Amino acid sequence: MARKTYTGPILDVSYDIDVCRHAARCVHGMPEVFDTHRKPWIDPEVADTPEKAQKLRDVVSACPTSALLIEEHSA
Ligand code: SF4
């Protein structure tokens, strides 16, 4: 299991390279979070407002595989 979690202020994003199809929908959907030229390539830190967090949820849910998952912070 290669799932890794990236932490942000409102929510975390986890990623499993083994199920990623490299369709790049995430990269096109929210390039400020998903940037394959950066390390780490997923940075949920920029999703620091409710609006940006919702956009991140939408982009993650558009992932054609379950490679990306949102991990909500518990209240
Ligand atoms: S959208 Fe999902 S399957 Fe496509 S590159 Fe991103 S993580 Fe991988």
mmCIF file of N, CA and C in Angstrom, chain A:
data_model
loop_
_atom_site.group_PDB
_atom_site.id
_atom_site.type_symbol
_atom_site.label_atom_id
_atom_site.label_comp_id
_atom_site.label_asym_id
_atom_site.label_seq_id
_atom_site.Cartn_x
_atom_site.Cartn_y
_atom_site.Cartn_z
ATOM 1 N N MET A 1 0.864 -1.204 0.000
ATOM 2 C CA MET A 1 0.000 0.000 0.000
ATOM 3 C C MET A 1 0.890 1.240 0.000
ATOM 4 N N ALA A 2 0.708 2.059 -1.002
ATOM 5 C CA ALA A 2 1.592 3.203 -1.152
ATOM 6 C C ALA A 2 0.880 4.520 -0.871
ATOM 7 N N ARG A 3 -0.250 4.458 -0.176
ATOM 8 C CA ARG A 3 -1.003 5.691 0.053
ATOM 9 C C ARG A 3 -0.254 6.619 1.004
ATOM 10 N N LYS A 4 -0.205 7.873 0.600
ATOM 11 C CA LYS A 4 0.522 8.876 1.379
ATOM 12 C C LYS A 4 -0.414 10.058 1.622
ATOM 13 N N THR A 5 -0.298 10.673 2.777
ATOM 14 C CA THR A 5 -1.200 11.780 3.118
ATOM 15 C C THR A 5 -0.449 13.103 3.138
ATOM 16 N N TYR A 6 -1.079 14.116 2.538
ATOM 17 C CA TYR A 6 -0.526 15.471 2.483
ATOM 18 C C TYR A 6 -1.459 16.370 3.291
ATOM 19 N N THR A 7 -0.892 17.107 4.203
ATOM 20 C CA THR A 7 -1.699 17.833 5.185
ATOM 21 C C THR A 7 -1.960 19.271 4.770
ATOM 22 N N GLY A 8 -3.189 19.709 4.975
ATOM 23 C CA GLY A 8 -3.558 21.095 4.722
ATOM 24 C C GLY A 8 -4.278 21.670 5.916
ATOM 25 N N PRO A 9 -4.590 22.982 5.884
ATOM 26 C CA PRO A 9 -5.194 23.649 7.034
ATOM 27 C C PRO A 9 -6.658 23.274 7.250
ATOM 28 N N ILE A 10 -7.365 22.931 6.173
ATOM 29 C CA ILE A 10 -8.790 22.614 6.297
ATOM 30 C C ILE A 10 -9.025 21.130 6.068
ATOM 31 N N LEU A 11 -8.311 20.571 5.095
ATOM 32 C CA LEU A 11 -8.434 19.142 4.838
ATOM 33 C C LEU A 11 -7.118 18.591 4.326
ATOM 34 N N ASP A 12 -7.008 17.284 4.432
ATOM 35 C CA ASP A 12 -5.820 16.586 3.945
ATOM 36 C C ASP A 12 -6.189 15.855 2.657
ATOM 37 N N VAL A 13 -5.185 15.570 1.858
ATOM 38 C CA VAL A 13 -5.384 14.802 0.634
ATOM 39 C C VAL A 13 -4.448 13.604 0.696
ATOM 40 N N SER A 14 -4.992 12.416 0.439
ATOM 41 C CA SER A 14 -4.111 11.258 0.352
ATOM 42 C C SER A 14 -4.057 10.779 -1.096
ATOM 43 N N TYR A 15 -2.967 10.126 -1.404
ATOM 44 C CA TYR A 15 -2.683 9.732 -2.789
ATOM 45 C C TYR A 15 -2.037 8.359 -2.799
ATOM 46 N N ASP A 16 -2.521 7.521 -3.712
ATOM 47 C CA ASP A 16 -1.957 6.173 -3.870
ATOM 48 C C ASP A 16 -1.434 6.028 -5.293
ATOM 49 N N ILE A 17 -0.140 6.042 -5.442
ATOM 50 C CA ILE A 17 0.468 5.994 -6.777
ATOM 51 C C ILE A 17 0.125 4.697 -7.505
ATOM 52 N N ASP A 18 -0.173 3.645 -6.760
ATOM 53 C CA ASP A 18 -0.443 2.354 -7.401
ATOM 54 C C ASP A 18 -1.748 2.338 -8.188
ATOM 55 N N VAL A 19 -2.697 3.209 -7.845
ATOM 56 C CA VAL A 19 -3.968 3.223 -8.581
ATOM 57 C C VAL A 19 -4.110 4.436 -9.490
ATOM 58 N N CYS A 20 -3.157 5.377 -9.421
ATOM 59 C CA CYS A 20 -3.191 6.560 -10.291
ATOM 60 C C CYS A 20 -3.003 6.148 -11.744
ATOM 61 N N ARG A 21 -3.854 6.702 -12.625
ATOM 62 C CA ARG A 21 -3.758 6.426 -14.071
ATOM 63 C C ARG A 21 -3.056 7.567 -14.794
ATOM 64 N N HIS A 22 -2.567 8.515 -14.069
ATOM 65 C CA HIS A 22 -1.824 9.640 -14.643
ATOM 66 C C HIS A 22 -2.622 10.390 -15.703
ATOM 67 N N ALA A 23 -3.931 10.483 -15.461
ATOM 68 C CA ALA A 23 -4.796 11.212 -16.393
ATOM 69 C C ALA A 23 -4.638 12.717 -16.243
ATOM 70 N N ALA A 24 -4.015 13.152 -15.155
ATOM 71 C CA ALA A 24 -3.680 14.563 -14.927
ATOM 72 C C ALA A 24 -4.887 15.471 -14.746
ATOM 73 N N ARG A 25 -6.046 14.883 -14.450
ATOM 74 C CA ARG A 25 -7.209 15.746 -14.197
ATOM 75 C C ARG A 25 -6.968 16.636 -12.984
ATOM 76 N N CYS A 26 -6.281 16.099 -12.014
ATOM 77 C CA CYS A 26 -5.986 16.881 -10.811
ATOM 78 C C CYS A 26 -5.081 18.070 -11.156
ATOM 79 N N VAL A 27 -4.077 17.813 -11.973
ATOM 80 C CA VAL A 27 -3.111 18.865 -12.333
ATOM 81 C C VAL A 27 -3.808 19.990 -13.097
ATOM 82 N N HIS A 28 -4.710 19.621 -13.989
ATOM 83 C CA HIS A 28 -5.433 20.644 -14.753
ATOM 84 C C HIS A 28 -6.514 21.314 -13.901
ATOM 85 N N GLY A 29 -7.074 20.560 -12.965
ATOM 86 C CA GLY A 29 -8.182 21.084 -12.170
ATOM 87 C C GLY A 29 -7.754 22.105 -11.136
ATOM 88 N N MET A 30 -6.605 21.890 -10.518
ATOM 89 C CA MET A 30 -6.144 22.810 -9.472
ATOM 90 C C MET A 30 -4.619 22.778 -9.440
ATOM 91 N N PRO A 31 -3.987 23.434 -10.419
ATOM 92 C CA PRO A 31 -2.531 23.358 -10.545
ATOM 93 C C PRO A 31 -1.778 23.935 -9.361
ATOM 94 N N GLU A 32 -2.439 24.814 -8.595
ATOM 95 C CA GLU A 32 -1.754 25.375 -7.429
ATOM 96 C C GLU A 32 -1.583 24.334 -6.317
ATOM 97 N N VAL A 33 -2.385 23.278 -6.352
ATOM 98 C CA VAL A 33 -2.253 22.188 -5.374
ATOM 99 C C VAL A 33 -1.464 21.022 -5.957
ATOM 100 N N PHE A 34 -1.761 20.680 -7.216
ATOM 101 C CA PHE A 34 -1.144 19.512 -7.840
ATOM 102 C C PHE A 34 -0.127 19.978 -8.883
ATOM 103 N N ASP A 35 1.133 19.851 -8.555
ATOM 104 C CA ASP A 35 2.210 20.315 -9.439
ATOM 105 C C ASP A 35 3.297 19.241 -9.458
ATOM 106 N N THR A 36 3.369 18.528 -10.564
ATOM 107 C CA THR A 36 4.298 17.392 -10.641
ATOM 108 C C THR A 36 5.758 17.836 -10.703
ATOM 109 N N HIS A 37 5.996 19.143 -10.875
ATOM 110 C CA HIS A 37 7.377 19.631 -10.906
ATOM 111 C C HIS A 37 7.864 20.056 -9.525
ATOM 112 N N ARG A 38 6.972 19.917 -8.533
ATOM 113 C CA ARG A 38 7.314 20.366 -7.181
ATOM 114 C C ARG A 38 7.400 19.149 -6.264
ATOM 115 N N LYS A 39 8.108 19.281 -5.193
ATOM 116 C CA LYS A 39 8.192 18.221 -4.195
ATOM 117 C C LYS A 39 7.833 18.792 -2.834
ATOM 118 N N PRO A 40 6.819 18.291 -2.141
ATOM 119 C CA PRO A 40 5.901 17.260 -2.601
ATOM 120 C C PRO A 40 4.969 17.804 -3.683
ATOM 121 N N TRP A 41 4.496 16.938 -4.555
ATOM 122 C CA TRP A 41 3.725 17.417 -5.703
ATOM 123 C C TRP A 41 2.285 17.759 -5.338
ATOM 124 N N ILE A 42 1.837 17.316 -4.173
ATOM 125 C CA ILE A 42 0.504 17.697 -3.688
ATOM 126 C C ILE A 42 0.694 18.619 -2.486
ATOM 127 N N ASP A 43 0.099 19.830 -2.562
ATOM 128 C CA ASP A 43 0.226 20.776 -1.462
ATOM 129 C C ASP A 43 -1.144 21.343 -1.092
ATOM 130 N N PRO A 44 -1.855 20.689 -0.162
ATOM 131 C CA PRO A 44 -3.180 21.183 0.238
ATOM 132 C C PRO A 44 -3.113 22.446 1.076
ATOM 133 N N GLU A 45 -1.914 22.920 1.399
ATOM 134 C CA GLU A 45 -1.760 24.144 2.206
ATOM 135 C C GLU A 45 -2.440 25.340 1.549
ATOM 136 N N VAL A 46 -2.440 25.385 0.227
ATOM 137 C CA VAL A 46 -3.012 26.553 -0.455
ATOM 138 C C VAL A 46 -4.537 26.566 -0.385
ATOM 139 N N ALA A 47 -5.147 25.451 -0.045
ATOM 140 C CA ALA A 47 -6.608 25.399 0.100
ATOM 141 C C ALA A 47 -6.967 25.863 1.502
ATOM 142 N N ASP A 48 -6.777 27.176 1.728
ATOM 143 C CA ASP A 48 -6.875 27.711 3.089
ATOM 144 C C ASP A 48 -8.125 28.547 3.328
ATOM 145 N N THR A 49 -9.061 28.512 2.389
ATOM 146 C CA THR A 49 -10.357 29.164 2.604
ATOM 147 C C THR A 49 -11.435 28.124 2.304
ATOM 148 N N PRO A 50 -12.654 28.319 2.829
ATOM 149 C CA PRO A 50 -13.724 27.351 2.544
ATOM 150 C C PRO A 50 -13.957 27.183 1.041
ATOM 151 N N GLU A 51 -13.821 28.271 0.276
ATOM 152 C CA GLU A 51 -14.053 28.193 -1.170
ATOM 153 C C GLU A 51 -12.979 27.329 -1.841
ATOM 154 N N LYS A 52 -11.722 27.575 -1.482
ATOM 155 C CA LYS A 52 -10.634 26.788 -2.089
ATOM 156 C C LYS A 52 -10.721 25.333 -1.638
ATOM 157 N N ALA A 53 -11.112 25.110 -0.386
ATOM 158 C CA ALA A 53 -11.252 23.734 0.111
ATOM 159 C C ALA A 53 -12.345 23.009 -0.660
ATOM 160 N N GLN A 54 -13.434 23.729 -0.976
ATOM 161 C CA GLN A 54 -14.514 23.093 -1.741
ATOM 162 C C GLN A 54 -14.043 22.771 -3.151
ATOM 163 N N LYS A 55 -13.261 23.679 -3.739
ATOM 164 C CA LYS A 55 -12.735 23.403 -5.071
ATOM 165 C C LYS A 55 -11.844 22.164 -5.033
ATOM 166 N N LEU A 56 -11.047 22.053 -3.996
ATOM 167 C CA LEU A 56 -10.168 20.891 -3.857
ATOM 168 C C LEU A 56 -10.993 19.605 -3.722
ATOM 169 N N ARG A 57 -12.073 19.675 -2.953
ATOM 170 C CA ARG A 57 -12.963 18.502 -2.848
ATOM 171 C C ARG A 57 -13.493 18.118 -4.232
ATOM 172 N N ASP A 58 -13.895 19.137 -5.015
ATOM 173 C CA ASP A 58 -14.464 18.870 -6.344
ATOM 174 C C ASP A 58 -13.418 18.242 -7.259
ATOM 175 N N VAL A 59 -12.198 18.771 -7.224
ATOM 176 C CA VAL A 59 -11.132 18.237 -8.089
ATOM 177 C C VAL A 59 -10.790 16.803 -7.680
ATOM 178 N N VAL A 60 -10.717 16.566 -6.397
ATOM 179 C CA VAL A 60 -10.403 15.202 -5.929
ATOM 180 C C VAL A 60 -11.517 14.234 -6.317
ATOM 181 N N SER A 61 -12.765 14.687 -6.233
ATOM 182 C CA SER A 61 -13.857 13.773 -6.578
ATOM 183 C C SER A 61 -13.919 13.528 -8.080
ATOM 184 N N ALA A 62 -13.263 14.371 -8.884
ATOM 185 C CA ALA A 62 -13.223 14.158 -10.338
ATOM 186 C C ALA A 62 -12.094 13.218 -10.751
ATOM 187 N N CYS A 63 -11.283 12.804 -9.823
ATOM 188 C CA CYS A 63 -10.216 11.842 -10.125
ATOM 189 C C CYS A 63 -10.862 10.549 -10.615
ATOM 190 N N PRO A 64 -10.479 10.057 -11.790
ATOM 191 C CA PRO A 64 -11.147 8.884 -12.370
ATOM 192 C C PRO A 64 -10.839 7.575 -11.645
ATOM 193 N N THR A 65 -9.863 7.600 -10.789
ATOM 194 C CA THR A 65 -9.567 6.415 -9.980
ATOM 195 C C THR A 65 -9.766 6.825 -8.527
ATOM 196 N N SER A 66 -9.502 5.959 -7.616
ATOM 197 C CA SER A 66 -9.548 6.360 -6.204
ATOM 198 C C SER A 66 -8.148 6.690 -5.704
ATOM 199 N N ALA A 67 -7.289 7.132 -6.625
ATOM 200 C CA ALA A 67 -5.928 7.494 -6.229
ATOM 201 C C ALA A 67 -5.934 8.644 -5.229
ATOM 202 N N LEU A 68 -6.818 9.618 -5.465
ATOM 203 C CA LEU A 68 -6.913 10.766 -4.563
ATOM 204 C C LEU A 68 -8.115 10.604 -3.653
ATOM 205 N N LEU A 69 -7.923 10.885 -2.394
ATOM 206 C CA LEU A 69 -9.025 10.876 -1.438
ATOM 207 C C LEU A 69 -8.886 12.084 -0.526
ATOM 208 N N ILE A 70 -10.029 12.671 -0.174
ATOM 209 C CA ILE A 70 -10.050 13.759 0.800
ATOM 210 C C ILE A 70 -10.123 13.171 2.201
ATOM 211 N N GLU A 71 -9.365 13.718 3.090
ATOM 212 C CA GLU A 71 -9.475 13.344 4.503
ATOM 213 C C GLU A 71 -9.848 14.608 5.269
ATOM 214 N N GLU A 72 -11.114 14.686 5.630
ATOM 215 C CA GLU A 72 -11.616 15.867 6.344
ATOM 216 C C GLU A 72 -11.031 15.892 7.758
ATOM 217 N N HIS A 73 -10.736 17.086 8.229
ATOM 218 C CA HIS A 73 -10.327 17.223 9.623
ATOM 219 C C HIS A 73 -11.559 17.060 10.490
ATOM 220 N N SER A 74 -11.423 16.356 11.573
ATOM 221 C CA SER A 74 -12.577 16.226 12.458
ATOM 222 C C SER A 74 -12.735 17.522 13.252
ATOM 223 N N ALA A 75 -13.984 17.885 13.524
ATOM 224 C CA ALA A 75 -14.287 19.177 14.156
ATOM 225 C C ALA A 75 -13.806 19.227 15.600
#
